[in-house]
Amino acid sequence: MVGSKSVRDRFDGIEVFVEAVEAGGFAKAADRLSLTRSAVGKSIARLEERLGVRLFQRTTKMQCLTEDGQQYYERCLRAIDELRAGEVMLETGRQEVAGRLRVSASVLFGRYCVAPILRAYARQHPRLELELSFSDRQVDLIADGFDLAIRNGALGHSSALRGRRLGSQRKVLCASPSYIATKGEPRSIKDLTNHDLLAYWRGDHGLAWQLPDQTGTLTDVAVTTRLRFDDLEVIADAAVEGMGLCWLPYWLLRDRIRQGELVELWADRPSASMEFYAVWPAAQYLPLRSRLAIDVLASELPKSVEG
């Protein structure tokens, strides 16, 4: 019993320490661990006393790792990776998907493309706890406690994240039959100045359209218009109502095109596309539930996007 107590003592406080580093402070760590901020502070203080070093520099507003704290954190991560490796080995041996999987995606892409695939995945694995969170804000996977995110566009170069390309989504120029009957169809980028454009707008700037010029080369087109929206589905609805031209992902307009509510313009020309990725916190090993979810998304999401 004495030996086992000693082992427990050696690991006491490490989970709280790692959580405080990854959450970016004692208060956020307390929320994620369902503890009080005081309990987090006392746990780390006891760990510092046992180790004989100061792990954090504390101010009234924030806590920053010391050099000793950074080195200790890196050692803790390596130990945690080994523990995760053991879990993966056991999990793989059982061939059973279980535990909690938290996934983040943008609102519309998540609702229409990602959610149907992961709902089917959860139905196949009754012991999986699936949590889907949709937001157009790019979440901090580590601080917000997500296992996986589906993101559009370039990944960047964060050493804290890993990613896998899942596919790409093409964007199409569309208008309603009633709009074309009234205003005609644009034949070139220059013609767009004579048309009503439905722009995606965030804050004080709009998203440029990427359209083919006379040679077929994709060109950034700055959109000047009186009709600005910060929701893609509202833009699609406005296009159906004949208010103007829209440039949106094909998966969002697909049913409207099939039903004749919208007409795809310039379908014989090159179209812009945006790649999408699965992204997860960097770790040497991934749990089986995460690895299989990524495999399923890589297989099914491109089909969902193209329909």
XYZ file of C-alpha atoms in Angstrom:
307
model
C 0.000 0.000 0.000
C 2.852 2.375 0.771
C 4.314 1.881 -2.714
C 0.978 2.457 -4.478
C 0.382 5.608 -2.447
C 3.802 6.866 -3.503
C 2.925 6.317 -7.178
C -0.347 8.173 -6.739
C 1.478 11.048 -5.068
C 3.912 11.318 -7.966
C 1.044 11.775 -10.456
C -1.071 14.016 -8.223
C -1.659 17.398 -9.878
C -0.258 16.552 -13.301
C -3.677 16.460 -15.005
C -4.527 19.858 -13.520
C -1.126 21.262 -14.567
C -1.466 20.095 -18.194
C -5.042 21.367 -18.360
C -3.957 24.783 -17.051
C -1.278 25.030 -19.753
C -3.548 23.935 -22.606
C -6.534 25.999 -21.461
C -4.381 29.117 -21.136
C -4.962 29.817 -17.458
C -6.251 28.582 -14.116
C -9.787 29.915 -14.581
C -10.379 28.160 -17.916
C -8.803 24.971 -16.571
C -11.160 25.137 -13.597
C -14.174 25.364 -15.942
C -12.999 22.397 -18.032
C -12.249 20.246 -14.963
C -15.395 21.327 -13.047
C -13.243 22.652 -10.196
C -12.923 26.024 -8.514
C -10.092 28.323 -9.542
C -8.795 28.090 -5.987
C -8.655 24.281 -6.198
C -6.650 24.495 -9.428
C -4.234 26.983 -7.898
C -3.737 24.868 -4.766
C -3.186 21.685 -6.805
C -0.463 23.352 -8.873
C 1.078 24.911 -5.771
C 1.346 21.450 -4.169
C 2.933 20.103 -7.359
C 5.461 22.958 -7.372
C 6.275 22.321 -3.716
C 6.840 18.610 -4.344
C 9.013 19.288 -7.413
C 10.883 22.143 -5.768
C 10.471 24.482 -8.750
C 8.112 27.247 -9.879
C 6.090 26.090 -12.907
C 4.140 29.322 -13.526
C 4.875 33.010 -13.260
C 1.683 34.466 -11.786
C 0.231 37.948 -12.141
C -3.197 39.264 -11.220
C -4.356 38.802 -14.826
C -2.533 35.761 -16.192
C -0.223 32.803 -15.609
C 2.780 32.087 -17.858
C 5.009 29.020 -17.882
C 8.503 29.384 -16.507
C 11.416 27.722 -18.319
C 11.216 24.820 -15.835
C 7.463 24.712 -16.371
C 7.855 24.477 -20.148
C 10.362 21.627 -19.869
C 8.149 19.779 -17.393
C 5.081 20.281 -19.617
C 6.903 18.756 -22.603
C 7.870 15.745 -20.473
C 4.282 15.383 -19.288
C 3.045 15.422 -22.893
C 5.435 12.616 -23.822
C 4.174 10.578 -20.873
C 0.566 11.277 -21.839
C 1.303 10.189 -25.421
C 2.583 6.869 -24.069
C -0.579 6.429 -22.014
C -2.665 7.239 -25.085
C -0.675 4.706 -27.080
C -1.598 2.069 -24.523
C -5.260 3.063 -24.729
C -5.189 2.900 -28.540
C -3.577 -0.540 -28.408
C -6.310 -1.840 -26.113
C -9.026 -0.049 -28.062
C -7.787 -1.444 -31.370
C -7.624 -4.906 -29.889
C -11.263 -4.663 -28.874
C -12.207 -3.142 -32.268
C -14.925 -1.210 -30.505
C -15.547 2.498 -30.910
C -16.407 4.020 -27.538
C -16.014 7.221 -25.563
C -16.638 10.887 -26.313
C -15.908 12.519 -29.686
C -16.324 16.320 -29.861
C -16.394 17.733 -33.407
C -16.541 21.344 -34.608
C -17.565 22.592 -38.068
C -18.936 25.746 -39.671
C -22.708 26.112 -39.408
C -24.023 25.343 -42.902
C -21.239 23.005 -44.036
C -21.615 21.154 -40.757
C -25.383 20.908 -40.933
C -25.702 19.843 -44.575
C -22.509 17.879 -45.233
C -20.757 16.784 -42.027
C -23.666 15.996 -39.694
C -25.398 13.316 -41.834
C -22.120 11.363 -42.085
C -21.312 11.529 -38.380
C -24.898 10.726 -37.376
C -24.628 7.521 -39.421
C -21.234 6.839 -37.809
C -22.783 7.217 -34.333
C -25.642 4.877 -35.237
C -23.106 2.202 -36.189
C -21.319 2.523 -32.840
C -23.779 2.614 -29.910
C -21.049 3.212 -27.316
C -19.795 6.357 -29.037
C -20.709 9.673 -27.374
C -20.926 12.146 -30.270
C -20.984 15.909 -29.677
C -21.348 18.156 -32.733
C -20.836 21.911 -32.389
C -21.481 24.278 -35.313
C -20.059 27.799 -35.359
C -18.609 30.082 -38.015
C -16.041 31.179 -35.422
C -12.817 29.199 -35.751
C -12.550 27.405 -32.418
C -9.348 26.750 -30.497
C -9.356 22.948 -30.486
C -7.134 22.643 -27.432
C -8.565 25.447 -25.294
C -12.175 24.599 -26.219
C -11.703 20.862 -25.737
C -12.463 19.573 -29.258
C -11.133 16.277 -30.607
C -11.680 17.172 -34.259
C -12.638 20.091 -36.496
C -13.633 20.240 -40.154
C -12.210 23.398 -41.688
C -12.275 25.069 -45.088
C -9.252 26.707 -46.665
C -5.537 26.650 -45.947
C -4.461 25.029 -42.678
C -1.578 27.278 -41.703
C 1.525 26.064 -39.914
C 0.574 25.497 -36.272
C 2.792 22.886 -34.612
C -0.035 22.230 -32.136
C -2.351 20.820 -34.839
C -2.358 17.989 -37.349
C -4.543 17.761 -40.438
C -5.708 15.562 -43.298
C -7.135 16.793 -46.586
C -10.631 15.405 -47.109
C -11.560 16.930 -50.478
C -12.626 20.175 -52.106
C -15.867 22.032 -52.726
C -16.435 23.940 -55.941
C -18.239 27.239 -56.092
C -20.711 28.152 -58.809
C -22.227 31.323 -60.272
C -26.024 31.175 -60.345
C -29.161 33.212 -60.976
C -32.875 32.500 -61.071
C -34.723 32.050 -64.388
C -36.752 35.194 -63.613
C -33.602 37.264 -63.074
C -32.067 36.030 -66.338
C -35.298 36.800 -68.196
C -35.223 40.373 -66.854
C -31.507 41.241 -66.769
C -29.968 38.741 -69.152
C -26.934 36.530 -68.549
C -23.467 38.058 -68.012
C -20.929 36.915 -70.609
C -17.753 38.193 -68.962
C -16.394 39.590 -65.710
C -16.792 43.081 -67.139
C -20.507 42.423 -67.656
C -20.968 42.005 -63.895
C -20.981 45.798 -63.477
C -24.425 45.795 -65.123
C -25.842 43.204 -62.742
C -27.044 42.975 -59.145
C -24.632 40.920 -57.075
C -25.456 39.194 -53.785
C -22.343 39.520 -51.636
C -21.184 37.624 -48.573
C -20.135 40.340 -46.135
C -18.466 40.107 -42.730
C -17.732 43.195 -40.675
C -16.592 45.953 -43.011
C -15.459 43.908 -45.991
C -16.830 41.442 -48.497
C -15.501 38.180 -49.875
C -14.026 38.528 -53.372
C -15.410 36.206 -56.055
C -13.023 33.996 -58.036
C -14.296 33.836 -61.604
C -12.734 32.877 -64.975
C -11.636 35.704 -67.252
C -11.673 35.575 -71.073
C -8.767 33.091 -71.084
C -10.274 30.856 -68.417
C -7.844 32.037 -65.728
C -9.458 32.408 -62.304
C -9.408 36.045 -61.233
C -10.314 37.724 -57.938
C -13.269 40.025 -58.460
C -14.005 42.675 -55.835
C -17.764 42.816 -55.311
C -19.410 46.229 -55.094
C -23.113 46.027 -54.320
C -25.959 47.359 -52.225
C -27.011 43.779 -51.286
C -24.772 42.393 -48.537
C -25.426 39.453 -46.218
C -23.435 37.510 -43.620
C -25.335 34.242 -44.146
C -24.855 32.006 -47.201
C -28.341 30.519 -47.053
C -29.952 33.962 -47.057
C -27.919 34.761 -50.189
C -29.208 31.565 -51.836
C -32.796 32.472 -50.936
C -32.346 35.979 -52.336
C -31.027 34.532 -55.587
C -34.062 32.241 -55.884
C -36.274 35.312 -55.406
C -34.606 36.944 -58.430
C -32.705 39.617 -56.501
C -29.348 39.026 -58.218
C -26.405 36.762 -59.017
C -24.847 34.593 -56.330
C -21.502 32.793 -56.094
C -21.771 29.983 -53.557
C -20.689 26.384 -52.860
C -22.360 23.893 -55.192
C -23.571 21.691 -52.297
C -25.675 24.584 -50.981
C -27.298 25.326 -54.357
C -27.515 21.766 -55.712
C -31.169 21.095 -54.834
C -32.259 24.536 -55.997
C -30.540 23.944 -59.344
C -32.153 20.492 -59.734
C -35.577 21.935 -58.943
C -35.133 24.681 -61.546
C -35.137 27.519 -59.009
C -31.610 28.511 -60.033
C -29.565 28.195 -63.217
C -25.819 27.535 -63.080
C -24.005 30.102 -65.232
C -20.670 29.545 -66.953
C -20.903 25.814 -66.252
C -18.524 25.100 -69.154
C -15.782 27.300 -67.674
C -13.230 26.582 -64.914
C -14.629 27.018 -61.409
C -12.933 27.945 -58.155
C -12.811 25.398 -55.366
C -11.868 25.389 -51.702
C -10.209 22.459 -49.959
C -11.487 21.178 -46.637
C -9.573 19.331 -43.929
C -9.961 17.303 -40.772
C -7.884 18.974 -38.044
C -7.019 17.655 -34.575
C -4.654 18.478 -31.694
C -1.144 17.182 -32.331
C -0.499 13.864 -30.595
C 1.573 10.824 -31.403
C -1.531 8.609 -31.317
C -5.202 9.121 -32.106
C -8.004 7.193 -30.375
C -9.772 4.657 -32.556
C -13.001 6.709 -32.487
C -11.167 9.726 -33.966
C -9.182 7.759 -36.548
C -12.253 5.948 -37.854
C -14.295 9.164 -37.924
C -11.607 10.815 -40.073
C -11.545 7.783 -42.392
C -15.340 7.880 -42.756
C -15.300 11.612 -43.490
C -12.516 11.178 -46.062
C -14.604 8.512 -47.802
C -18.061 10.088 -47.619
C -17.646 13.868 -47.434
C -16.487 14.390 -51.055
C -19.569 12.463 -52.227
C -21.786 14.522 -49.967
C -20.323 17.767 -51.319
C -20.781 16.793 -54.982
C -24.033 14.920 -54.446
